[in-house]
Short mmCIF file of C-alpha atoms in Angstrom, two decimals:
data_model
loop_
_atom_site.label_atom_id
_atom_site.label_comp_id
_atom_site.label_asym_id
_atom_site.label_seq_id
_atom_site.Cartn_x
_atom_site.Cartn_y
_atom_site.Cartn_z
CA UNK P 773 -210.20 24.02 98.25
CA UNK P 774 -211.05 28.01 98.34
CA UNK P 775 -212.82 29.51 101.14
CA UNK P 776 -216.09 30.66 100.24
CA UNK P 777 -215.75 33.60 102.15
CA UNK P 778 -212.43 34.90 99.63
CA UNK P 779 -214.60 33.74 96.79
CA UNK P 780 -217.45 36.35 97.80
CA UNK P 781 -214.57 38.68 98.65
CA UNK P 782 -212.77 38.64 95.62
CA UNK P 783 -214.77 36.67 93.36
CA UNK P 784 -213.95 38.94 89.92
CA UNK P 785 -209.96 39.06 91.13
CA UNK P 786 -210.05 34.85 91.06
CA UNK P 787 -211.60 34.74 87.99
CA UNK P 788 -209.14 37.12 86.06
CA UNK P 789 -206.45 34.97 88.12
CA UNK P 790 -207.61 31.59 87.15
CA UNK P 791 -207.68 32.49 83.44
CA UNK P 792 -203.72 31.95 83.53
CA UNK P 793 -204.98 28.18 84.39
CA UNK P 794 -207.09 28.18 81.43
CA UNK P 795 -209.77 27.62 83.77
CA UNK P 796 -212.84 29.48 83.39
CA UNK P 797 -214.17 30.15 86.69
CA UNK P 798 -217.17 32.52 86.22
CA UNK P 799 -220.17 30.09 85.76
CA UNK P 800 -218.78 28.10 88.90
CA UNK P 801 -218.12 31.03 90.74
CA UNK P 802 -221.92 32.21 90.66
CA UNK P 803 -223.22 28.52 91.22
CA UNK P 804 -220.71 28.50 94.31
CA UNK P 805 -222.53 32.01 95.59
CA UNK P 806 -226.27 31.35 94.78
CA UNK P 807 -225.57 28.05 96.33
CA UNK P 808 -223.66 29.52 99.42
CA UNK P 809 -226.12 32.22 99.77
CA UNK P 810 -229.28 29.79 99.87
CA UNK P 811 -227.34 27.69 102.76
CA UNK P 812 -226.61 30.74 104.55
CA UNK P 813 -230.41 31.79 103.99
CA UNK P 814 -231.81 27.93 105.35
CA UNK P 815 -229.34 27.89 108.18
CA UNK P 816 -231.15 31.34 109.64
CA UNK P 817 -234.42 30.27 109.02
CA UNK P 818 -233.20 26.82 110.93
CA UNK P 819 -231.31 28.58 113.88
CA UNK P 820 -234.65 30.38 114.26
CA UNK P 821 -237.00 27.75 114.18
CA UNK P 822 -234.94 25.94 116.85
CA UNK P 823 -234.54 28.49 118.96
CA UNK P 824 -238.33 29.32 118.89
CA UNK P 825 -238.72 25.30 119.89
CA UNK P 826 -236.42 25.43 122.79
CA UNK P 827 -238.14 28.60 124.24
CA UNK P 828 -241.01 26.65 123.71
CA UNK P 829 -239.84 23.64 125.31
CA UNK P 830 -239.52 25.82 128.80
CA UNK P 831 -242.80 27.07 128.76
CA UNK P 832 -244.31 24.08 128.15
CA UNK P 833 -242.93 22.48 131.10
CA UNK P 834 -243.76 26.02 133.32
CA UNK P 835 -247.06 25.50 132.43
CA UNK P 836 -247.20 21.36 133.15
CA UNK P 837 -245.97 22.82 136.51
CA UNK P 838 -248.37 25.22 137.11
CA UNK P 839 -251.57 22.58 136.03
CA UNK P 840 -252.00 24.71 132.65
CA UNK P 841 -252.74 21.29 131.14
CA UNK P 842 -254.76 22.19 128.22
CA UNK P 843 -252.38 24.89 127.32
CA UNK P 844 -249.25 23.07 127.43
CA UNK P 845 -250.46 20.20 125.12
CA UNK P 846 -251.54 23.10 122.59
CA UNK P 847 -248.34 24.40 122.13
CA UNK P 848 -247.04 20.62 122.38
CA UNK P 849 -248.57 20.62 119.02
CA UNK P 850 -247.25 23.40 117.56
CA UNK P 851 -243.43 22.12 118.67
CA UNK P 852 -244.32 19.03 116.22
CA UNK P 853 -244.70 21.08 113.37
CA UNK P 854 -241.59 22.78 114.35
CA UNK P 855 -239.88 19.51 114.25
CA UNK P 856 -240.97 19.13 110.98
CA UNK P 857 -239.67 22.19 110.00
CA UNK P 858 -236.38 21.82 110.89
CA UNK P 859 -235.94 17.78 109.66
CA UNK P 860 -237.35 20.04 106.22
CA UNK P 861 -234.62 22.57 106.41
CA UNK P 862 -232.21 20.03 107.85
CA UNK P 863 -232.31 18.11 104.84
CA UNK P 864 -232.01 20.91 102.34
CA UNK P 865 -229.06 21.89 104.24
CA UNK P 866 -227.25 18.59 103.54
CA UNK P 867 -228.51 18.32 100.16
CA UNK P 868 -226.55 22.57 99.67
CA UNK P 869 -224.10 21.26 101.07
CA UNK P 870 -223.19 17.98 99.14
CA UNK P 871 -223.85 20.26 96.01
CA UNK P 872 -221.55 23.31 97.27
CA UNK P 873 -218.89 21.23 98.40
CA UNK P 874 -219.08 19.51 94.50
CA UNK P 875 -218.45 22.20 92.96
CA UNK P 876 -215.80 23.42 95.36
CA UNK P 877 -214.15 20.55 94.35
CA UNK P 878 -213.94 21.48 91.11
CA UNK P 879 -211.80 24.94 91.43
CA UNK P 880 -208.14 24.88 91.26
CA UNK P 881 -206.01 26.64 93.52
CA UNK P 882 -205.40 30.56 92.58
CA UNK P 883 -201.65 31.12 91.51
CA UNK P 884 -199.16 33.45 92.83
CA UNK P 885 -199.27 36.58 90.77
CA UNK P 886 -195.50 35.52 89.44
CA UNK P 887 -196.74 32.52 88.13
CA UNK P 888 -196.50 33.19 84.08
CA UNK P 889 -199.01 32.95 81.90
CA UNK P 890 -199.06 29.62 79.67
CA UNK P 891 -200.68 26.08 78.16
CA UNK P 892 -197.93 23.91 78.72
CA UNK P 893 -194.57 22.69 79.79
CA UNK P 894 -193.59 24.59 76.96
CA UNK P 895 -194.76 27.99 78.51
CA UNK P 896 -192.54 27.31 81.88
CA UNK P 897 -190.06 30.10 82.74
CA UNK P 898 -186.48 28.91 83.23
CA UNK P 899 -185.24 31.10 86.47
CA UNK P 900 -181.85 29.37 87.26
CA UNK P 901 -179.19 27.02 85.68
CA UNK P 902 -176.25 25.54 87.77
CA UNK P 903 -173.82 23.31 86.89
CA UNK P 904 -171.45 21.94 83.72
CA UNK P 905 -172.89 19.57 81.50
CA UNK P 906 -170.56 16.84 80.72
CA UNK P 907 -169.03 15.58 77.50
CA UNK P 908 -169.32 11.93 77.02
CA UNK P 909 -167.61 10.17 74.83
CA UNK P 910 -169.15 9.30 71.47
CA UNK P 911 -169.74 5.80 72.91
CA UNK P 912 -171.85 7.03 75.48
CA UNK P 913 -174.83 4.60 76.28
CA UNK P 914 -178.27 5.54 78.04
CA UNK P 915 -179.35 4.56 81.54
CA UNK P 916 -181.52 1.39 80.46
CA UNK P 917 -178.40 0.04 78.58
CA UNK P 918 -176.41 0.91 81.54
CA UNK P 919 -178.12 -0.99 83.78
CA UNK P 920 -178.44 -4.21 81.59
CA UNK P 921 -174.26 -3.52 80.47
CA UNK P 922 -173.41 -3.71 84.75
CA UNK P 923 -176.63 -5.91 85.38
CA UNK P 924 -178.04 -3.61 88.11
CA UNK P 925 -181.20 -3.07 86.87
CA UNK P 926 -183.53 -5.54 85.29
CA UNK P 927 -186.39 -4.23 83.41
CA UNK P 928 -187.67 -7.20 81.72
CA UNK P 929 -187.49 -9.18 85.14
CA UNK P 930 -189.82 -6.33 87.08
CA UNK P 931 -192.05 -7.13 83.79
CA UNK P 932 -192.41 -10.81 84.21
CA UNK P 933 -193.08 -10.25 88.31
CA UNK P 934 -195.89 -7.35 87.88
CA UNK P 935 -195.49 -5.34 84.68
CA UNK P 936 -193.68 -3.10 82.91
CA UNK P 937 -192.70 -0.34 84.98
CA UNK P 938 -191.57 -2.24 87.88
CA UNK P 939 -187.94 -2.30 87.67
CA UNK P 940 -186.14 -5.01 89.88
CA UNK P 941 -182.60 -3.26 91.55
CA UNK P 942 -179.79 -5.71 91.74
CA UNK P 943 -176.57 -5.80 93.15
CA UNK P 944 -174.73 -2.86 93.09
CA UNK P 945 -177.77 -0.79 91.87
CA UNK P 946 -179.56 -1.69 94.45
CA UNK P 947 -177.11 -0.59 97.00
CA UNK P 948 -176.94 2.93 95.03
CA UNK P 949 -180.69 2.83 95.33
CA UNK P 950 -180.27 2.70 99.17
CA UNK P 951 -177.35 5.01 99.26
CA UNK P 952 -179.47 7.63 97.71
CA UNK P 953 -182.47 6.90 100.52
CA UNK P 954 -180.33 7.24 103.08
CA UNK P 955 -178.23 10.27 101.95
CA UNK P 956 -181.55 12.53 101.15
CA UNK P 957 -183.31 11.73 104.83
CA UNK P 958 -179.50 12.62 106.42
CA UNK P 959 -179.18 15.51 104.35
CA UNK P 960 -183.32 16.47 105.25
CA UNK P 961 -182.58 15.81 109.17
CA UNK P 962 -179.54 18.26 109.46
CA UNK P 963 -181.71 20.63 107.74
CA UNK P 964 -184.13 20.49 110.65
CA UNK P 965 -186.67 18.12 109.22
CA UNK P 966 -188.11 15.41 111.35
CA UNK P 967 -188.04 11.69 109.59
CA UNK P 968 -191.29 9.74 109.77
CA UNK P 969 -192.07 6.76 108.19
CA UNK P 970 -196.25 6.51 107.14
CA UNK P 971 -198.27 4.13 105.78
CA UNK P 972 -198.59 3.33 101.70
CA UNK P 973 -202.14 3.17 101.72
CA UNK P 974 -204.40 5.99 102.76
CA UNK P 975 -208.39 6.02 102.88
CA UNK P 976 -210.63 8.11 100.85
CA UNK P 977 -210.15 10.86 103.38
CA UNK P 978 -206.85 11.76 103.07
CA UNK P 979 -207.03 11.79 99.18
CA UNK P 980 -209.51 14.04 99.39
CA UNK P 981 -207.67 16.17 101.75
CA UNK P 982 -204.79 16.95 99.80
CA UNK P 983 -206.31 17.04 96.45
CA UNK P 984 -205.42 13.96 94.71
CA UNK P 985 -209.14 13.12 94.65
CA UNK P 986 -211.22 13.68 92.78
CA UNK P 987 -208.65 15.30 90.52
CA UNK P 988 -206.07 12.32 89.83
CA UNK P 989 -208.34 9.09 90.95
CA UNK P 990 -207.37 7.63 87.69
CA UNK P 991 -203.80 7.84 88.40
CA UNK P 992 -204.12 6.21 91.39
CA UNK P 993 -204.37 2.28 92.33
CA UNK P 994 -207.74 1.38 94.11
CA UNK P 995 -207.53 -1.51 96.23
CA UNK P 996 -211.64 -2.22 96.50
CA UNK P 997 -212.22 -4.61 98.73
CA UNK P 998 -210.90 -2.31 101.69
CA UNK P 999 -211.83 0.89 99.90
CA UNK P 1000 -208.09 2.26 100.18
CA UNK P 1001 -205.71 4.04 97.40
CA UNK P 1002 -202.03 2.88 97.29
CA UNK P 1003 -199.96 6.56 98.13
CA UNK P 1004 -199.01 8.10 94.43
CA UNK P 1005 -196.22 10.40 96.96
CA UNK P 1006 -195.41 10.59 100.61
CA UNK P 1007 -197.00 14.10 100.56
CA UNK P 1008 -200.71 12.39 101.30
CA UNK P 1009 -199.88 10.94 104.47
CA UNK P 1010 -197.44 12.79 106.09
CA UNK P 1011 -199.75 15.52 105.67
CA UNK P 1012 -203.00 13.94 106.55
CA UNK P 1013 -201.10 13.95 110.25
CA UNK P 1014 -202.27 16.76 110.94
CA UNK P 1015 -206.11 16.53 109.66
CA UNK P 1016 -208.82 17.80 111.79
CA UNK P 1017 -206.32 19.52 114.36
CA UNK P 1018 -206.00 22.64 115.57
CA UNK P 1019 -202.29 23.42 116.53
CA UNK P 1020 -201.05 25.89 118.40
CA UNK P 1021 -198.40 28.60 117.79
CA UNK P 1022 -195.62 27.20 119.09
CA UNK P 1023 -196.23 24.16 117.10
CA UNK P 1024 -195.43 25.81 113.87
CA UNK P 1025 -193.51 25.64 112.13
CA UNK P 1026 -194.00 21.63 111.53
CA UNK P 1027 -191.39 20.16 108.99
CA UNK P 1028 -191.36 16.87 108.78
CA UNK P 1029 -189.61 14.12 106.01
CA UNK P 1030 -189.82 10.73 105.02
CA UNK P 1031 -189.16 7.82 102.48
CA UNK P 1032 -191.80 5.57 100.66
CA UNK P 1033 -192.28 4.16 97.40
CA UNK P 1034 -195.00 5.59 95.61
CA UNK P 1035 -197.22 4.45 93.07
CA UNK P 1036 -199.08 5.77 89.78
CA UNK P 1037 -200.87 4.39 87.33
CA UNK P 1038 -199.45 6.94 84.51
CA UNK P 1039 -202.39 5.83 82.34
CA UNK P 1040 -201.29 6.64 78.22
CA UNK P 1041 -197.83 6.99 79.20
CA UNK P 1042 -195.93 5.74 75.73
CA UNK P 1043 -192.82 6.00 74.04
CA UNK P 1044 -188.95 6.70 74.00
CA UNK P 1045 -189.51 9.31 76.32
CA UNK P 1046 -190.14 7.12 78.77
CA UNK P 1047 -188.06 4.42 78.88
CA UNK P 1048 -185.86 2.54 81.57
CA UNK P 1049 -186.22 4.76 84.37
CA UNK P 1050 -187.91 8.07 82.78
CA UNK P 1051 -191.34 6.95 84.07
CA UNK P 1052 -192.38 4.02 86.40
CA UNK P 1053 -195.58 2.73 88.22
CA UNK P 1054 -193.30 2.24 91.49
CA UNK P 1055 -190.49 4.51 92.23
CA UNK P 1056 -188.78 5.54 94.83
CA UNK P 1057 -188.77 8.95 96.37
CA UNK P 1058 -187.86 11.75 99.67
CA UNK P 1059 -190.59 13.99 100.44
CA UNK P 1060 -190.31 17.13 102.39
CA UNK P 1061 -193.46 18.69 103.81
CA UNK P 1062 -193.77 21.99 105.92
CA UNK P 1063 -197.22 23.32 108.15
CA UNK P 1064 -196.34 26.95 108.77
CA UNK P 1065 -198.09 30.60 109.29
CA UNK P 1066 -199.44 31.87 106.39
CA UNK P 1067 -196.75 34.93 106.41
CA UNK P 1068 -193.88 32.39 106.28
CA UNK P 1069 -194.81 30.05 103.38
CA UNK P 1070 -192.54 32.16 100.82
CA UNK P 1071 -189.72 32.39 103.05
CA UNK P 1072 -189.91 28.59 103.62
CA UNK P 1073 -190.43 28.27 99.84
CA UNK P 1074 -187.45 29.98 98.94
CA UNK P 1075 -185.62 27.58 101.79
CA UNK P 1076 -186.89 24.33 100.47
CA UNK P 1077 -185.55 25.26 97.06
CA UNK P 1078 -182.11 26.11 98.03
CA UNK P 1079 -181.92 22.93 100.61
CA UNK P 1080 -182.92 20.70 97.24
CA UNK P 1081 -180.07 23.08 95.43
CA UNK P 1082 -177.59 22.31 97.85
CA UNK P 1083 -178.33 18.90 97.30
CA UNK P 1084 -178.05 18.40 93.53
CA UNK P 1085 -174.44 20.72 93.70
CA UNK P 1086 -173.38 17.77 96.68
CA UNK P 1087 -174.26 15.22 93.63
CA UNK P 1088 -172.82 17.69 91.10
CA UNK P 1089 -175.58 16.62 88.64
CA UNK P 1090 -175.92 19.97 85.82
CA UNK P 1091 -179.60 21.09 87.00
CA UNK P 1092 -182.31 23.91 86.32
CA UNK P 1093 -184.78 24.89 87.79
CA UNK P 1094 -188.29 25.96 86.28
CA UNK P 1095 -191.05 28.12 87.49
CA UNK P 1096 -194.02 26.51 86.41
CA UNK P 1097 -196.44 28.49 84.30
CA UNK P 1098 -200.49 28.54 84.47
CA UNK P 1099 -201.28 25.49 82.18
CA UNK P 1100 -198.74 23.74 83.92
CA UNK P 1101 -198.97 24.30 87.48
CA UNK P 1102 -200.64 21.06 89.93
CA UNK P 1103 -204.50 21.41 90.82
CA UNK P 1104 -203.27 22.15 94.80
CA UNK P 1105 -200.60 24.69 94.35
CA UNK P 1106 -200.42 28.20 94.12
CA UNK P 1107 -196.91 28.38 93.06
CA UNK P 1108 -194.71 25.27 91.91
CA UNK P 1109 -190.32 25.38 91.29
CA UNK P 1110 -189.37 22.21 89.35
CA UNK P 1111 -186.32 21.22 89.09
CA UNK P 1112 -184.56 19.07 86.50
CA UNK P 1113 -181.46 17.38 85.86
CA UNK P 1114 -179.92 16.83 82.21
CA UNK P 1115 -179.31 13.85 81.04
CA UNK P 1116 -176.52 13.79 78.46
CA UNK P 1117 -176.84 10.46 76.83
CA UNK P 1118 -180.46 11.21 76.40
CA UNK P 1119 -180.04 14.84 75.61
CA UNK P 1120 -182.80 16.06 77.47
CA UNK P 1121 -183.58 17.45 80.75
CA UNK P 1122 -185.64 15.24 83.44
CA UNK P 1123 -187.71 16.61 86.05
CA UNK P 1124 -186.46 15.48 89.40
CA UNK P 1125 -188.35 17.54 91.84
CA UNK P 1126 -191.51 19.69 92.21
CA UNK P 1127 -191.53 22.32 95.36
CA UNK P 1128 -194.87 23.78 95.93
CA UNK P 1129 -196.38 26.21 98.43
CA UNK P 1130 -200.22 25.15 98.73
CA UNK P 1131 -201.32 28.41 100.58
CA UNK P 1132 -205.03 27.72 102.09
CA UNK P 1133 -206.16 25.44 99.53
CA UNK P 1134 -204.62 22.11 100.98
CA UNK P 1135 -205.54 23.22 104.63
CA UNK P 1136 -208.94 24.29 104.15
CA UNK P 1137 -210.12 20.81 102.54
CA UNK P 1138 -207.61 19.15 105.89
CA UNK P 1139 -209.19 21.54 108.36
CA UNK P 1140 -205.49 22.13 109.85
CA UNK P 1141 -205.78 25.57 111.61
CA UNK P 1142 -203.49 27.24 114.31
CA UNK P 1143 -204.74 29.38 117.06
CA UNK P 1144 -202.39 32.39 117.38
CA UNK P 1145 -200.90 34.51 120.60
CA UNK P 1146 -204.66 36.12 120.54
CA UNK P 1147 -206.53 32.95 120.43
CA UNK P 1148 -207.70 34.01 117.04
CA UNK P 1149 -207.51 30.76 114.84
CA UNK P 1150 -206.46 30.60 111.42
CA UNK P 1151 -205.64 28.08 108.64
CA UNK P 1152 -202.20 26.95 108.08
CA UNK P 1153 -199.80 26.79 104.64
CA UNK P 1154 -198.79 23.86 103.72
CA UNK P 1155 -195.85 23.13 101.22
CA UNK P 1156 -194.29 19.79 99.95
CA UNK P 1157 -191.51 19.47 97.73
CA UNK P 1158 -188.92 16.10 96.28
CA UNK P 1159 -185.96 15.89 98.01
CA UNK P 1160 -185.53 14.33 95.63
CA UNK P 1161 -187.26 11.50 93.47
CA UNK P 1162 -185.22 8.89 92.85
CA UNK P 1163 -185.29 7.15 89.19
CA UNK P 1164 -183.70 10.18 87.37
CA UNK P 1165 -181.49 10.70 89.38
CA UNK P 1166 -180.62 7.22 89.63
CA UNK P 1167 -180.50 7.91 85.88
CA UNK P 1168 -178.90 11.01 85.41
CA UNK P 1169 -175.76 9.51 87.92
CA UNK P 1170 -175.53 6.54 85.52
CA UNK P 1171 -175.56 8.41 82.15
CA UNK P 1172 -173.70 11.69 83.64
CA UNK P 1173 -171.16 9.33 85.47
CA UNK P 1174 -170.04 6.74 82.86
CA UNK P 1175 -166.55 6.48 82.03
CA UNK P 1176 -164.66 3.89 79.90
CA UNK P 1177 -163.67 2.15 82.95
CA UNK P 1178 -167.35 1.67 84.51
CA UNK P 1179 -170.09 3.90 86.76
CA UNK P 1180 -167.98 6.31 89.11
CA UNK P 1181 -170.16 6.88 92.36
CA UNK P 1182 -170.33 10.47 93.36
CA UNK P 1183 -168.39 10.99 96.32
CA UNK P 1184 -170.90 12.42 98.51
CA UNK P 1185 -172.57 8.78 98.36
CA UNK P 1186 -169.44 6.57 98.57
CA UNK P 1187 -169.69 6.31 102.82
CA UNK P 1188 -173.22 4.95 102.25
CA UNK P 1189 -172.06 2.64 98.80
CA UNK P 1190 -169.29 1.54 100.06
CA UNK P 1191 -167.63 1.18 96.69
CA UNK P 1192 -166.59 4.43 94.34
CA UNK P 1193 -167.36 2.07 90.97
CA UNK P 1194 -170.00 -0.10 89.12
CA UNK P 1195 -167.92 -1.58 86.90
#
């Protein structure tokens, strides 16, 4: 969520900036201001009022103390109007307020100036390429045949349990499942990152906070009766640990990892494109999340991209990585890297990760702020980022691996397989 007071600072710079979103912020901006201005207006007219009942308060009770009956009861009456007054202004200031914070709500973050301009996917800017792609032979088969050929993956079973998109790991692939887990919080860890484990179901709260809702609701699964959303990524709570607080210096920065499975509706989600593992309802996945000053969120953003670099070379899985442009970019961020592996019996690249720096916007709706060396206090940056998701991956190592002879293991992950074949 924007600050109101950078909206009234640079309200025509935002709007300009938001036009690479294809969002057209003008008519919200001045609804935002008149609507800002008239709570700013009510709150000094209410500050007033209650400071003129409080001085009236005291002389009221000098003047019970000095027998000035008659006179104290008068101005006893005028206090009750007062009262009035401010219950009056009191409730127009929740009513502003409910309607600012609504439209609030509605504005996307404003991205980096290097984010390109663009509609789609299509418009992304490709800004590195690492690694040899692979020439299978003509036999080659894709991941979902894969997994029925070896029997480590059952689609149709996950179907007849829940529903499609609910894969059941067996065997072998279930161990390479775990492998992965285990070798993306090691690798995290030695990086510095501290491994918690959260809950899968947050309250409305902490969707709210880091701008799932009301943007993705119908992406994510409501579970009525208790009023709770099942997590759609680790991001949510790990960074709802730090809502409402005010850190200090020395905390920062936080960095903090951890595994869950995560869960998404994908509503309209049809098609070759995503078969087997290319898109799920439950998957698998490593989050990394960092609180830091505001002048260190690009450094750590360029750090969080190598770190998920140096783990796709460990893999040596043929990657790119993508920075995304306006039409493209998440609701929350300000600047978004994807990366994405290729797949070579599917011929097409996969997107694997997203690593986003958040700026204000996630912080301001958390109210996570840091009080500085001068006591001044500030809001945080927050960033999250993959590291990594697991399905295509898990793909991309069974399609990119395949030999005649079965599934070779990447070595990096044989100590936690403890086999170098699915065969």
């Amino acid at each position: 969520m924007l600050e109101i007071k950078h909206i009234r600072a640079h309200q025509e710079e935002y709007t300009q900036a938001l036009k690479k979103r294809n969002f057209e912020a003008e008519a919200v901006f001045e609804s935002i201001l008149k609507l800002d201005k008239k709570r700013r207006e009510t709150q000094k007219q209410l500050d007033e009022i209650l400071s003129e009942s409080n001085n009236l308060s005291k002389e009221i009770g000098m003047l019970f103390k000095s027998g000035e009956k008659e006179k104290a009861n008068a101005l006893k009456e005028k206090t009750a109007g007062l009262k009035e007054d401010s219950k009056r202004l009191g409730e127009t200031m929740s009513q502003v307020g409910t309607e600012l914070q609504a439209l609030l709500y509605q504005v996307p973050n404003i991205p980096h100036p290097s984010v390109p301009a663009g509609k789609s996917e299509e418009d992304n800017e490709e800004i590195f390429k690492e690694g040899d792609i692979p020439v299978l032979a003509k036999n080659a088969l894709p991941h979902w045949e894969l997994a029925k050929k070896y029997d480590i993956i059952d689609f149709e079973l996950g179907n007849k349990i829940t529903g499609a998109g609910f894969p059941v790991y067996k065997g072998k692939g279930a161990r390479l499942q775990r492998a992965l887990i285990a070798y993306f919080l090691d690798k995290n860890v030695e990086a510095g990152y501290t491994e918690v484990q959260v809950p899968l179901l947050v309250n409305e709260a902490s969707g709210f906070g880091t701008g799932q809702l009301p943007d993705k609701e119908g992406q994510m699964y409501h579970v009525g009766n208790d009023d709770l959303y099942l997590i759609p990524t680790a991001e949510v709570p790990i960074t709802n640990i730090y809502r409402d607080d005010l850190l200090t210096e020395n905390q920062l920065p936080i960095q903090l990892t951890g595994y869950t499975p995560c869960f998404r509706r994908e509503a309209g989600s049809y098609g070759a494109h995503v078969r087997g593992l290319n898109r799920l309802h439950q998957f698998d996945k490593v989050e990394l999340v960092n609180i830091v000053k505001p002048e260190d969120s690009y450094k750590v953003l360029d750090k969080m991209v190598e770190h998920v670099k140096l783990i796709l070379r460990d893999l040596k899985l043929p990657y790119r990585v993508l920075r995304l442009c306006g039409g493209d970019l998440g609701f929350t961020s300000a600047l978004t890297f994807d990366f994405e592996l290729f797949s070579t019996a599917q011929d097409r690249w996969l997107e694997i990760s997203s690593v986003s720096n958040f700026e204000t916007f996630q912080a301001n709706r958390l109210k996570i702020r840091y009080k500085d060396s001068h006591k001044n206090k500030a809001l945080v940056h927050t960033l999250n980022g993959s590291s990594l998701a697991l399905p295509r991956v898990l793909a991309g190592i069974l399609e990119n691996y395949q030999t005649d002879e079965g599934i070779v293991i990447p070595e990096v992950l044989r100590s936690y397989t403890g086999f170098d074949i699915i065969s």
